[in-house]
PDB file of C-alpha atoms in Angstrom:
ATOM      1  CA  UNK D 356     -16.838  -7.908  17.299  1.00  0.00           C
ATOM      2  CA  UNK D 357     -17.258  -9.702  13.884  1.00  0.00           C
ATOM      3  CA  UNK D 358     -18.080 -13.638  14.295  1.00  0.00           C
ATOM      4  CA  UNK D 359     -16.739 -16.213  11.158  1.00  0.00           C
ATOM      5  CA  UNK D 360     -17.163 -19.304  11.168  1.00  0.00           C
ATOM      6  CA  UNK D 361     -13.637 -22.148  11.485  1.00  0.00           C
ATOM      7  CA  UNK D 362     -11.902 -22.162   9.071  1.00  0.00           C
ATOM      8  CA  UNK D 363     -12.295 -26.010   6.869  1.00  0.00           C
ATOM      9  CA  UNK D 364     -10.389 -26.860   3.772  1.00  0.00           C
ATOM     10  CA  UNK D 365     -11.676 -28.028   0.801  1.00  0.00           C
ATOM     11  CA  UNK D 366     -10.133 -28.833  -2.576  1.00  0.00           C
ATOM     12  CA  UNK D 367     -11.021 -26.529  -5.397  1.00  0.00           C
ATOM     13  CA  UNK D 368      -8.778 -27.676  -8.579  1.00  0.00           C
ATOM     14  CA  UNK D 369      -6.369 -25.273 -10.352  1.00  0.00           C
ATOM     15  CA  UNK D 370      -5.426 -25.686 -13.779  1.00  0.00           C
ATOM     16  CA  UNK D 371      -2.335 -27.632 -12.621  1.00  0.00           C
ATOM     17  CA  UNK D 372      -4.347 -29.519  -9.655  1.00  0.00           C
ATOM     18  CA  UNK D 373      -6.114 -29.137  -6.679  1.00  0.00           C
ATOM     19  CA  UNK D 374      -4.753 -26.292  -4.228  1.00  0.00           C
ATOM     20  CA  UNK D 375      -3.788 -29.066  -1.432  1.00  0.00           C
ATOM     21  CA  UNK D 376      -2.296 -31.861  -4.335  1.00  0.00           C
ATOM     22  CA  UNK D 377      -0.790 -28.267  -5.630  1.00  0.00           C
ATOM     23  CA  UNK D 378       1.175 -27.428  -2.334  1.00  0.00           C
ATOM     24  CA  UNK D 379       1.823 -30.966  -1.741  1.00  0.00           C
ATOM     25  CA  UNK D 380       4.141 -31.346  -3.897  1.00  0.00           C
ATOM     26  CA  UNK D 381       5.641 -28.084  -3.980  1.00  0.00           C
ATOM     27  CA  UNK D 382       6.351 -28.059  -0.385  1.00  0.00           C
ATOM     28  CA  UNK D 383       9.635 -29.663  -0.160  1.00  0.00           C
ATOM     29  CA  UNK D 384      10.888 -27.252  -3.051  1.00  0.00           C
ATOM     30  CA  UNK D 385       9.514 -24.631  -0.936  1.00  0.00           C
ATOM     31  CA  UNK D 386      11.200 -25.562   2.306  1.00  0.00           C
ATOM     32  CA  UNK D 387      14.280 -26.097   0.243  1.00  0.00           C
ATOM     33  CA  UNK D 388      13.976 -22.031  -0.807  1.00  0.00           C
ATOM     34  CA  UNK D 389      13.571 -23.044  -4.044  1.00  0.00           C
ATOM     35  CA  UNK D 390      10.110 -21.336  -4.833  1.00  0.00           C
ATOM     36  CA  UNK D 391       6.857 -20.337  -3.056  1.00  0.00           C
ATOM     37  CA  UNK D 392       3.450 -22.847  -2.963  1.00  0.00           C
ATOM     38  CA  UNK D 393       1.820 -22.124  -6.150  1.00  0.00           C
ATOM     39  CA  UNK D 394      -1.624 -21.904  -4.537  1.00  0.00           C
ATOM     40  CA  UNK D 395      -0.712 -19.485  -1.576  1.00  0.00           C
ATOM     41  CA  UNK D 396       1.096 -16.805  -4.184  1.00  0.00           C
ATOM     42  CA  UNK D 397      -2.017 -17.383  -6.553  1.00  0.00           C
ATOM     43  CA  UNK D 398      -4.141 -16.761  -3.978  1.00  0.00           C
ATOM     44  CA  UNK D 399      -1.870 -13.817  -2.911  1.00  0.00           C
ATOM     45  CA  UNK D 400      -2.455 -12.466  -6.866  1.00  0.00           C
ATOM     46  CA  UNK D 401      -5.805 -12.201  -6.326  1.00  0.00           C
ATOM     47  CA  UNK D 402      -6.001 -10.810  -3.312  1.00  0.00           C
ATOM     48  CA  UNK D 403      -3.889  -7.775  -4.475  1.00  0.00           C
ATOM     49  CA  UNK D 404      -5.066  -6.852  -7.303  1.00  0.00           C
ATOM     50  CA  UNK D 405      -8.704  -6.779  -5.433  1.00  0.00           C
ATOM     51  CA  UNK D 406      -6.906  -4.329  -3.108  1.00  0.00           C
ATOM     52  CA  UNK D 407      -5.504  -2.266  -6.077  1.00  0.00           C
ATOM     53  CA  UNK D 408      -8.587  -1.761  -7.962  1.00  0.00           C
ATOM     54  CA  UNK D 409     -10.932   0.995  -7.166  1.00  0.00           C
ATOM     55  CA  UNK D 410     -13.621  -0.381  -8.033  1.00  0.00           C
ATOM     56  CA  UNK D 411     -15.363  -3.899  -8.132  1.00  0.00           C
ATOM     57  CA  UNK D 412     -13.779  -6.248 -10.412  1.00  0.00           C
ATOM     58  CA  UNK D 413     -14.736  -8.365 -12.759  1.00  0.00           C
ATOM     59  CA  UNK D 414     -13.712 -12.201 -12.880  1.00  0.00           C
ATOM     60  CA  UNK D 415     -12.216 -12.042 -16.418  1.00  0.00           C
ATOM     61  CA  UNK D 416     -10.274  -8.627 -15.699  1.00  0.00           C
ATOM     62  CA  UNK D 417      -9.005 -10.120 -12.650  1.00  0.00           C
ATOM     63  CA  UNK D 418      -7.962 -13.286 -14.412  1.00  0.00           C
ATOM     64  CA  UNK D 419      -6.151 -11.163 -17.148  1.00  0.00           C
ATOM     65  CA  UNK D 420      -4.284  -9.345 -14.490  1.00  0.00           C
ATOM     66  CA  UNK D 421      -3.254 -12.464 -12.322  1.00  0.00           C
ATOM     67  CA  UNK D 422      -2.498 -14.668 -15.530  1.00  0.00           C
ATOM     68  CA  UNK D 423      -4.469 -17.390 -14.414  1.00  0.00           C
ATOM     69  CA  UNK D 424      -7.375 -18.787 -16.456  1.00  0.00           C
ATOM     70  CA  UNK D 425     -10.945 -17.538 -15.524  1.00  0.00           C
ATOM     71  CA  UNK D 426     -11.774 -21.366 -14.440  1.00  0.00           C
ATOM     72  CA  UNK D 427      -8.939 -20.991 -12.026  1.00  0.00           C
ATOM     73  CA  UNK D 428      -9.647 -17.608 -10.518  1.00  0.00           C
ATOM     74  CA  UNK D 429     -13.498 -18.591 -10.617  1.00  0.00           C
ATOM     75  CA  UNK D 430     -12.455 -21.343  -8.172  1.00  0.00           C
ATOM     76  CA  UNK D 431     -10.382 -19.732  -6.290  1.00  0.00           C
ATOM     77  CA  UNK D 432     -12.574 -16.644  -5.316  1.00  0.00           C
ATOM     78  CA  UNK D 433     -14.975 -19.546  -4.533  1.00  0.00           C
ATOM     79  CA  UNK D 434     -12.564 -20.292  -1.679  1.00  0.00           C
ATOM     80  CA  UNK D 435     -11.905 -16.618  -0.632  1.00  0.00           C
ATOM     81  CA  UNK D 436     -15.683 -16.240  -0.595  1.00  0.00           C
ATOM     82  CA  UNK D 437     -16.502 -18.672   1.463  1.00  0.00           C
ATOM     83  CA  UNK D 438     -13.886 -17.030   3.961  1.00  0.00           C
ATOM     84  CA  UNK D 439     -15.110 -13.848   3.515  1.00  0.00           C
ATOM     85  CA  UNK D 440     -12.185 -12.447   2.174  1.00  0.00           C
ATOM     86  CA  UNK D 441     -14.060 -11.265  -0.903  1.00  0.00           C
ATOM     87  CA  UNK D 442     -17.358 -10.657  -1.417  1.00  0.00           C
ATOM     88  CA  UNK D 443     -19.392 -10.523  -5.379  1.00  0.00           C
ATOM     89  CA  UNK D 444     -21.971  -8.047  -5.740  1.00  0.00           C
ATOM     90  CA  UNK D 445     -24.917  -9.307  -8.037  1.00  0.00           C
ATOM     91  CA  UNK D 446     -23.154  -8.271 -11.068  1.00  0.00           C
ATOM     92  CA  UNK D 447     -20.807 -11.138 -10.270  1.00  0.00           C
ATOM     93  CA  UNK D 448     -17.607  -8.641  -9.583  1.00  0.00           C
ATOM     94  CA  UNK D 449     -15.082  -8.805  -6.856  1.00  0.00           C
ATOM     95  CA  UNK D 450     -14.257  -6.346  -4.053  1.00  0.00           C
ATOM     96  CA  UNK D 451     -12.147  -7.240  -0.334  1.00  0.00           C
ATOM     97  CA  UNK D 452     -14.518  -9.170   2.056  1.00  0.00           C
ATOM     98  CA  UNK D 453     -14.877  -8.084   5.618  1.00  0.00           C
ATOM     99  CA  UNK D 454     -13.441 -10.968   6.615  1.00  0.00           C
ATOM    100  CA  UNK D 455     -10.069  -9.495   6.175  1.00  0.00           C
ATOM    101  CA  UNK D 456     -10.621  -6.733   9.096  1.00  0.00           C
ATOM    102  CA  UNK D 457     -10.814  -9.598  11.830  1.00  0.00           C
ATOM    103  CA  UNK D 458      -7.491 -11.247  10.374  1.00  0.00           C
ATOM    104  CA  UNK D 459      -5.695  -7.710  10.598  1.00  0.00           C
ATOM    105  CA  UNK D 460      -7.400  -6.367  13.497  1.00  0.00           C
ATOM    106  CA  UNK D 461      -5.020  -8.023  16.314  1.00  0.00           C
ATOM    107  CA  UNK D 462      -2.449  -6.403  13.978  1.00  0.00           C
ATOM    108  CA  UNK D 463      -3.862  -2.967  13.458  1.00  0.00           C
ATOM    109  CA  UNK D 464      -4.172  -3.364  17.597  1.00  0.00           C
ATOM    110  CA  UNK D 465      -0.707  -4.517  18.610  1.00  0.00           C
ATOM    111  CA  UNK D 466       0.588  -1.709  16.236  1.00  0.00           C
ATOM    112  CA  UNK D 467      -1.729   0.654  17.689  1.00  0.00           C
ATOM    113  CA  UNK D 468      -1.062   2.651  14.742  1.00  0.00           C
ATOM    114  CA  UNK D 469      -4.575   3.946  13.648  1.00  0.00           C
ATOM    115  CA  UNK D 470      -5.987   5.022  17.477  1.00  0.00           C
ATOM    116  CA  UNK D 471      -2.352   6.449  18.188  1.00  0.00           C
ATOM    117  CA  UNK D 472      -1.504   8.446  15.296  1.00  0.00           C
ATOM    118  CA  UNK D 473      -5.406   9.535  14.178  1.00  0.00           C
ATOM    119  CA  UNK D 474      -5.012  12.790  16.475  1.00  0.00           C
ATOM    120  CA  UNK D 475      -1.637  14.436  14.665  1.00  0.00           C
ATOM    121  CA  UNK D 476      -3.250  13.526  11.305  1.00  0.00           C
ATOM    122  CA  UNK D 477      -6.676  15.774  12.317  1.00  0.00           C
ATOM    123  CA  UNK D 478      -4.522  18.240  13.512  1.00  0.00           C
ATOM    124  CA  UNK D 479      -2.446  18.707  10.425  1.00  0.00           C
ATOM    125  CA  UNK D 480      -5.596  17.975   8.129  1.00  0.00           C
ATOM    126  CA  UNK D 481      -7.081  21.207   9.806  1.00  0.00           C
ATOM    127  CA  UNK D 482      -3.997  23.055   9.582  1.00  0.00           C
ATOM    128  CA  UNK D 483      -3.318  22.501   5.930  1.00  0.00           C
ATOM    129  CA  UNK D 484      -7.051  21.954   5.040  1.00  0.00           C
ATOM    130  CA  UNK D 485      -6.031  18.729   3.131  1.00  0.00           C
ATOM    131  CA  UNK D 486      -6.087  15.227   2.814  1.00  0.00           C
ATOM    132  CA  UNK D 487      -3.444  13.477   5.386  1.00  0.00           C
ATOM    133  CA  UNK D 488      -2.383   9.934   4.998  1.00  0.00           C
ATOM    134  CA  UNK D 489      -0.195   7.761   7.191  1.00  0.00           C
ATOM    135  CA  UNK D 490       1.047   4.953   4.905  1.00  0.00           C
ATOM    136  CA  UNK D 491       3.293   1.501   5.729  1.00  0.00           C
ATOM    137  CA  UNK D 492       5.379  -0.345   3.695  1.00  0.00           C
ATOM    138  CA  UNK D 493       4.088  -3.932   1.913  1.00  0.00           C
ATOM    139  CA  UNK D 494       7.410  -4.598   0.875  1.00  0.00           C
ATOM    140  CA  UNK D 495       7.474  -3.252  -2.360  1.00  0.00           C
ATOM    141  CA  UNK D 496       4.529  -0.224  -2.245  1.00  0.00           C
ATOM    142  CA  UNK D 497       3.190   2.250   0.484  1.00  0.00           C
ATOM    143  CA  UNK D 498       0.013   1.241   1.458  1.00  0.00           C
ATOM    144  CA  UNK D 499      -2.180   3.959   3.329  1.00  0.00           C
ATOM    145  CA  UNK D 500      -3.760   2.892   6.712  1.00  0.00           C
ATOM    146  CA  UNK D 501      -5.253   5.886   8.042  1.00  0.00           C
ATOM    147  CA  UNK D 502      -6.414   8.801   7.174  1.00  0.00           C
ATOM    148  CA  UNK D 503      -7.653  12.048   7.847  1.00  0.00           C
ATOM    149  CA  UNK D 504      -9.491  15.036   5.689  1.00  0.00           C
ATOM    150  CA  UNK D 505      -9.232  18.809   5.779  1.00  0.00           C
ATOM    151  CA  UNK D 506     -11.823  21.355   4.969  1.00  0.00           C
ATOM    152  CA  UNK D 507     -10.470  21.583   1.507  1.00  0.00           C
ATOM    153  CA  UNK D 508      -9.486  17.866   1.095  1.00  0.00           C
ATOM    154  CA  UNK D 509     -10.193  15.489  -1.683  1.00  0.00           C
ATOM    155  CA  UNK D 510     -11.350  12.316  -0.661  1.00  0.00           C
ATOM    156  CA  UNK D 511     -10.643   9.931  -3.128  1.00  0.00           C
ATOM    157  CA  UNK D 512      -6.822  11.003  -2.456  1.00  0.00           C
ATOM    158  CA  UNK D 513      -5.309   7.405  -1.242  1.00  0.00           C
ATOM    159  CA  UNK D 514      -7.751   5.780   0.562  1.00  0.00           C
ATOM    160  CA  UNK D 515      -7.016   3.456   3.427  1.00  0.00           C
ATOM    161  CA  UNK D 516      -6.227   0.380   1.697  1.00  0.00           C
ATOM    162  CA  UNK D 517      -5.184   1.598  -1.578  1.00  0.00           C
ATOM    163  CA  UNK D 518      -1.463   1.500  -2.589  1.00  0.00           C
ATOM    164  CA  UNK D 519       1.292   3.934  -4.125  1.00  0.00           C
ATOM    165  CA  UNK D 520       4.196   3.257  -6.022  1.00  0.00           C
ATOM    166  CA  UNK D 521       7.502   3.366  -4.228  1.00  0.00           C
ATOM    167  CA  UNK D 522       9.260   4.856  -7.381  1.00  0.00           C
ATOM    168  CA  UNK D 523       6.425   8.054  -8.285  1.00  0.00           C
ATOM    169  CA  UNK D 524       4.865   8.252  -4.864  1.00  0.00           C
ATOM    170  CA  UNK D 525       5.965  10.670  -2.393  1.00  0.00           C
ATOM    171  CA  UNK D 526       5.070   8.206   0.862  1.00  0.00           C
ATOM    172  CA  UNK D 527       6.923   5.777  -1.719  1.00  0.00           C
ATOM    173  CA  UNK D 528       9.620   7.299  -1.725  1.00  0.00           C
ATOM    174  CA  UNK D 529      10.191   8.243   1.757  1.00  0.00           C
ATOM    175  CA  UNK D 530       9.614   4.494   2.551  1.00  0.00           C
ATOM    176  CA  UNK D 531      11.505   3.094   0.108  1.00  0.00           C
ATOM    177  CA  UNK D 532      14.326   5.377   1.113  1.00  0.00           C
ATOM    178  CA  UNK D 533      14.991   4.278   4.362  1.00  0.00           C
ATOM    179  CA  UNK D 534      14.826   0.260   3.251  1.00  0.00           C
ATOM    180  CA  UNK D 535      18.259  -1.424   2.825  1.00  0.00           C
ATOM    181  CA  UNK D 536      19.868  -1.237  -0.460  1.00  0.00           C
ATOM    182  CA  UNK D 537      19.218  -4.495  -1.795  1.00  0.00           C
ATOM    183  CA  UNK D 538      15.739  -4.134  -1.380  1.00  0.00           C
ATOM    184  CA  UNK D 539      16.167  -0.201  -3.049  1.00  0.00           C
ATOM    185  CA  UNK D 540      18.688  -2.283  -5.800  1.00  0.00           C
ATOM    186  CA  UNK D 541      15.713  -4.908  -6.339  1.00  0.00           C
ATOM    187  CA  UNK D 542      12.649  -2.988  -6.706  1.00  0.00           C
ATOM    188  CA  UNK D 543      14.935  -0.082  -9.032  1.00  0.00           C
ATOM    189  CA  UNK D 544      16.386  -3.276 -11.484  1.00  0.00           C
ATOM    190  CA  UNK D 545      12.826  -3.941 -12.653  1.00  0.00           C
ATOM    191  CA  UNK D 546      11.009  -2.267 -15.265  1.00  0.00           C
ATOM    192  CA  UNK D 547       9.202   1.516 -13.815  1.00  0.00           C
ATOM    193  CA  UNK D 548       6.430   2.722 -15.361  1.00  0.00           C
ATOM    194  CA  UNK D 549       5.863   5.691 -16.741  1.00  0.00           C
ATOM    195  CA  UNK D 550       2.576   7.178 -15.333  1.00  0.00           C
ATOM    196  CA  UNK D 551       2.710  10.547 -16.270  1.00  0.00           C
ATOM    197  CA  UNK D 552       5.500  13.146 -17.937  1.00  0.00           C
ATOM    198  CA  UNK D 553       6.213  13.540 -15.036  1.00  0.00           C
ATOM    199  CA  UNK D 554       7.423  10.247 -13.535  1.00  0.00           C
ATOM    200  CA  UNK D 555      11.027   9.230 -13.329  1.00  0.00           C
ATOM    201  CA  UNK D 556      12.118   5.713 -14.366  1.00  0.00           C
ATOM    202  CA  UNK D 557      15.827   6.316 -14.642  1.00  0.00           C
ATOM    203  CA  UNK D 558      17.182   4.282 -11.408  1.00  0.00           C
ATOM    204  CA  UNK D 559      19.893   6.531 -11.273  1.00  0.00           C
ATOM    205  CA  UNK D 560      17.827   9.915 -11.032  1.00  0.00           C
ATOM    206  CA  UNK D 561      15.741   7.583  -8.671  1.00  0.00           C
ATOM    207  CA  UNK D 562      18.611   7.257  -6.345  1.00  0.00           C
ATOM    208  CA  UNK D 563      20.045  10.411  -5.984  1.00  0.00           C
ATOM    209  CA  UNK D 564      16.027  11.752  -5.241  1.00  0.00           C
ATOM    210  CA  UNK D 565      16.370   8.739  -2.296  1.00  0.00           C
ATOM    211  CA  UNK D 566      19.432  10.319  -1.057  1.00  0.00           C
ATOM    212  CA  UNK D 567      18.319  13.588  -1.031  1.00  0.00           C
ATOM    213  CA  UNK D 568      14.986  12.391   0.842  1.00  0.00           C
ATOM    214  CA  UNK D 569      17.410  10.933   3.639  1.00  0.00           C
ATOM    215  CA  UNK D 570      19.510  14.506   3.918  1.00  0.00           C
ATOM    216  CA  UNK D 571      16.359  16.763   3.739  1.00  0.00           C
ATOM    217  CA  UNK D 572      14.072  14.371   5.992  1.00  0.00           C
ATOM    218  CA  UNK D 573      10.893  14.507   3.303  1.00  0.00           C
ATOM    219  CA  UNK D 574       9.854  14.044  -0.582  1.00  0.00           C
ATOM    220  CA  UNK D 575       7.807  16.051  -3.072  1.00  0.00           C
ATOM    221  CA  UNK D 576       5.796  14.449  -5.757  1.00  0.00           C
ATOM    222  CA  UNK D 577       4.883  17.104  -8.100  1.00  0.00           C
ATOM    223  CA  UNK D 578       2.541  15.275 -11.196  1.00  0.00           C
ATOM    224  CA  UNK D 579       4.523  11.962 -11.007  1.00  0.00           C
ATOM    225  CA  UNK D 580       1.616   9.562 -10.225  1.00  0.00           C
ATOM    226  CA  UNK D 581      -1.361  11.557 -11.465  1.00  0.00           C
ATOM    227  CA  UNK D 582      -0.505  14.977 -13.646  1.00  0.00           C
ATOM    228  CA  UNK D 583      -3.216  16.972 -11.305  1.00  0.00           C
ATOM    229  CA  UNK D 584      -2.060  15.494  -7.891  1.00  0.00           C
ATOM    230  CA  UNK D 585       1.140  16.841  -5.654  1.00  0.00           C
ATOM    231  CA  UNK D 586       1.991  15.574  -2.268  1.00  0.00           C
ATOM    232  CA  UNK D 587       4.438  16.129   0.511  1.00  0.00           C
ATOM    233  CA  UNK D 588       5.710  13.346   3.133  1.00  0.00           C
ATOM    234  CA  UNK D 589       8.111  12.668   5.841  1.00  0.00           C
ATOM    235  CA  UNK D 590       9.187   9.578   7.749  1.00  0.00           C
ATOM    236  CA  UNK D 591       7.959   8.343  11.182  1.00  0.00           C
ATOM    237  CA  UNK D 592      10.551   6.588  13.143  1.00  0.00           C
ATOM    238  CA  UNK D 593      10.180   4.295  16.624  1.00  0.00           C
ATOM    239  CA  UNK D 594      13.034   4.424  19.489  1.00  0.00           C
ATOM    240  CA  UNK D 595      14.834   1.887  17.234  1.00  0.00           C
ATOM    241  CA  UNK D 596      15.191   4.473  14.483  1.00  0.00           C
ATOM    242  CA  UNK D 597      13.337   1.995  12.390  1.00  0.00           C
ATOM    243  CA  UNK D 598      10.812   3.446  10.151  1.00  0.00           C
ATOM    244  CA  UNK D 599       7.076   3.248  11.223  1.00  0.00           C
ATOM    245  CA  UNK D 600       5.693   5.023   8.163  1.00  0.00           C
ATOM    246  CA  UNK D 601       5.362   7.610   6.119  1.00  0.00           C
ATOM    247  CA  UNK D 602       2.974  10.816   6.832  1.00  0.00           C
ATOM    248  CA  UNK D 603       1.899  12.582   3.337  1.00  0.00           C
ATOM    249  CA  UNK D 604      -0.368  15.201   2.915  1.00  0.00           C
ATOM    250  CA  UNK D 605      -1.776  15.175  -0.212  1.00  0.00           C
ATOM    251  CA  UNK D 606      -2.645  18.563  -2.541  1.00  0.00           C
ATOM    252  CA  UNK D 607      -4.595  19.181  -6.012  1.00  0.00           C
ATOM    253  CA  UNK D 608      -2.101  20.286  -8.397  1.00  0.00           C
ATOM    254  CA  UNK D 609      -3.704  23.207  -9.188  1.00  0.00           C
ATOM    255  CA  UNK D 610      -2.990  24.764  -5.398  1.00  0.00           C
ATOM    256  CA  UNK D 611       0.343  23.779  -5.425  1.00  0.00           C
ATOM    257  CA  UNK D 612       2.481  26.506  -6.770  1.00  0.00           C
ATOM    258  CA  UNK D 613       5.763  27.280  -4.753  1.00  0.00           C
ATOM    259  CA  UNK D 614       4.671  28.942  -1.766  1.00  0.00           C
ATOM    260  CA  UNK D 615       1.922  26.471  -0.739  1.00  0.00           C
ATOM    261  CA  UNK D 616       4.435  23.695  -1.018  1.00  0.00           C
ATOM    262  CA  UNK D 617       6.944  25.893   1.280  1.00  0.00           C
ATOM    263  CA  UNK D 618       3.598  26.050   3.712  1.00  0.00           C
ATOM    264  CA  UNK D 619       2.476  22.435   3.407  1.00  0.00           C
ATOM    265  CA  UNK D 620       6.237  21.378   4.269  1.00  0.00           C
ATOM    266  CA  UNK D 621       6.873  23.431   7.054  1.00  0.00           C
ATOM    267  CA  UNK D 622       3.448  22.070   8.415  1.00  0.00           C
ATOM    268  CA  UNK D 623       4.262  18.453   7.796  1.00  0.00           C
ATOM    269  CA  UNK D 624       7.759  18.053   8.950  1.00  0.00           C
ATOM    270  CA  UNK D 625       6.947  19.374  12.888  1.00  0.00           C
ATOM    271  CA  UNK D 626       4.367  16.759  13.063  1.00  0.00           C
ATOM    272  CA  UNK D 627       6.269  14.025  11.590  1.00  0.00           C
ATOM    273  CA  UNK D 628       9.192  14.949  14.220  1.00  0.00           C
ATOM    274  CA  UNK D 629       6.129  15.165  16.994  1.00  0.00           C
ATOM    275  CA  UNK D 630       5.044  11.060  15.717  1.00  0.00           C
ATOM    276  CA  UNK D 631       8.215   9.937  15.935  1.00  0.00           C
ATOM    277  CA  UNK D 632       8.766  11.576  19.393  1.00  0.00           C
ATOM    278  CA  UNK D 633       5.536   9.228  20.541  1.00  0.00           C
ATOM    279  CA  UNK D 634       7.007   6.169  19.065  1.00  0.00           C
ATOM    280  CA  UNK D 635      10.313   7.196  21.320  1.00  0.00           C
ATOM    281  CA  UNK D 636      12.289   8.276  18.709  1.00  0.00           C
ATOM    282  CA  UNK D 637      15.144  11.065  20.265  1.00  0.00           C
ATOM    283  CA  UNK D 638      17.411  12.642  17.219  1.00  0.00           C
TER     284      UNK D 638
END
């Protein structure tokens, strides 16, 4: 078990104000609905773009991302530091402290996702020889949470911890599917970018590929995210029929002609349908 210290405020000023005189007075326009604390989605900012990089980041890249001045983010990481929810190498750049594991541990363990659904991934990475993901949804991206590799896998394909795209993802897509339609409305009105020749950013096109993920029960990214990587994934639901996550296995482009995708989707779908089955989901 990791041991952190308690937790103990402390004022580190933003451009605007301290982080407590910041939230101060934004709280009653917060409890009102009008907008979120300033600090917390600044902090947020940060913390995301951390999680989206691949590699260490540097203070002035991550201010340029967040729109914050370097000062600002400077401060701020100061904060997260301390916390241990970053951590700077000596070249002064950024990656995701260990301090995050304890906060999402008692998650990750109510969930019981990761020890409960590591065994079908194995079994399908040796089967197909690939990489095998199970990914959740953040509310606007799938985000992969464990995974396991074949004899032929890749292993920079999705990490745990890194995100997808719901819009030119295939674990995106079969997420984003099965969320309500305003959320599907929301996330399609905003601008989609274009990642490849192959990516789709017509919301129309977009929907009638969601639709079609909801008859056939999976998705197909062919090139959409990356031009050399394909992937195949299906939905896991509980005994609610709510969606759990999505399990993708992941294939280089250039072994992913039409009969290995016929063969990596018959593989995938029976262990979906098995996942499901074990979060007591009955068709």
């Amino acid at each position: 078990m990791l041991a952190f210290g308690k937790y103990r405020p402390r004022r580190h000023s933003l451009s605007t104000g301290t982080v407590e005189e910041s939230a101060l007075s934004e709280q009653g326009a917060a409890s009102r609905g009008a907008r979120p604390i300033r600090a917390v989605r600044h902090l947020s900012d940060i913390l995301r773009c951390i999680s989206k990089s691949p590699t260490p980041i540097g203070v002035n890249e991550l201010a340029r991302r967040v729109g914050l001045d370097k000062s600002s983010v400077s401060r701020l990481l100061d904060s997260l530091e301390e916390e241990r929810l970053v951590q700077r190498g000596h070249d002064g750049r950024v990656r995701l402290g260990m301090g995050l594991l304890a906060i999402s541990a008692p998650l990750m363990r109510d969930l019981g996702l990761s020890t409960r659904v590591r065994p079908s991934l194995e079994v399908l990475a040796k089967r197909t020889g690939e990489t095998v993901n199970l990914s959740v949804w953040s509310g606007s991206e799938a985000v992969s949470i464990v995974q396991a590799l074949g004899s032929n896998a890749i292993t920079h394909f999705a990490a745990p911890g890194r995100t997808n795209p719901a819009h030119c993802s295939a674990s995106g897509k079969v997420l984003l599917a099965f969320e309500p339609q305003d959320i599907v409305d929301r996330l399609l009105a905003a601008p989609l970018q274009r990642y490849t020749e192959h990516t789709v950013t017509d919301p129309d096109a977009l929907r009638e590929q969601l639709r079609k993920i909801r008859t056939l029960g999976y998705a197909v990214n062919v090139g959409e995210l990356s031009s050399d990587v394909c992937a195949v994934s299906a939905p896991v639901f509980d005994m609610d029929g709510s969606l759990v996550g999505a399990l993708t296995v992941t294939v280089p482009a250039y072994r992913f002609d039409a009969a290995r995708q016929a063969e990596i989707i018959s593989e995938t779908l029976p262990v979906a349908r098995d996942l499901s089955e074990q979060f007591g989901h009955h068709r």
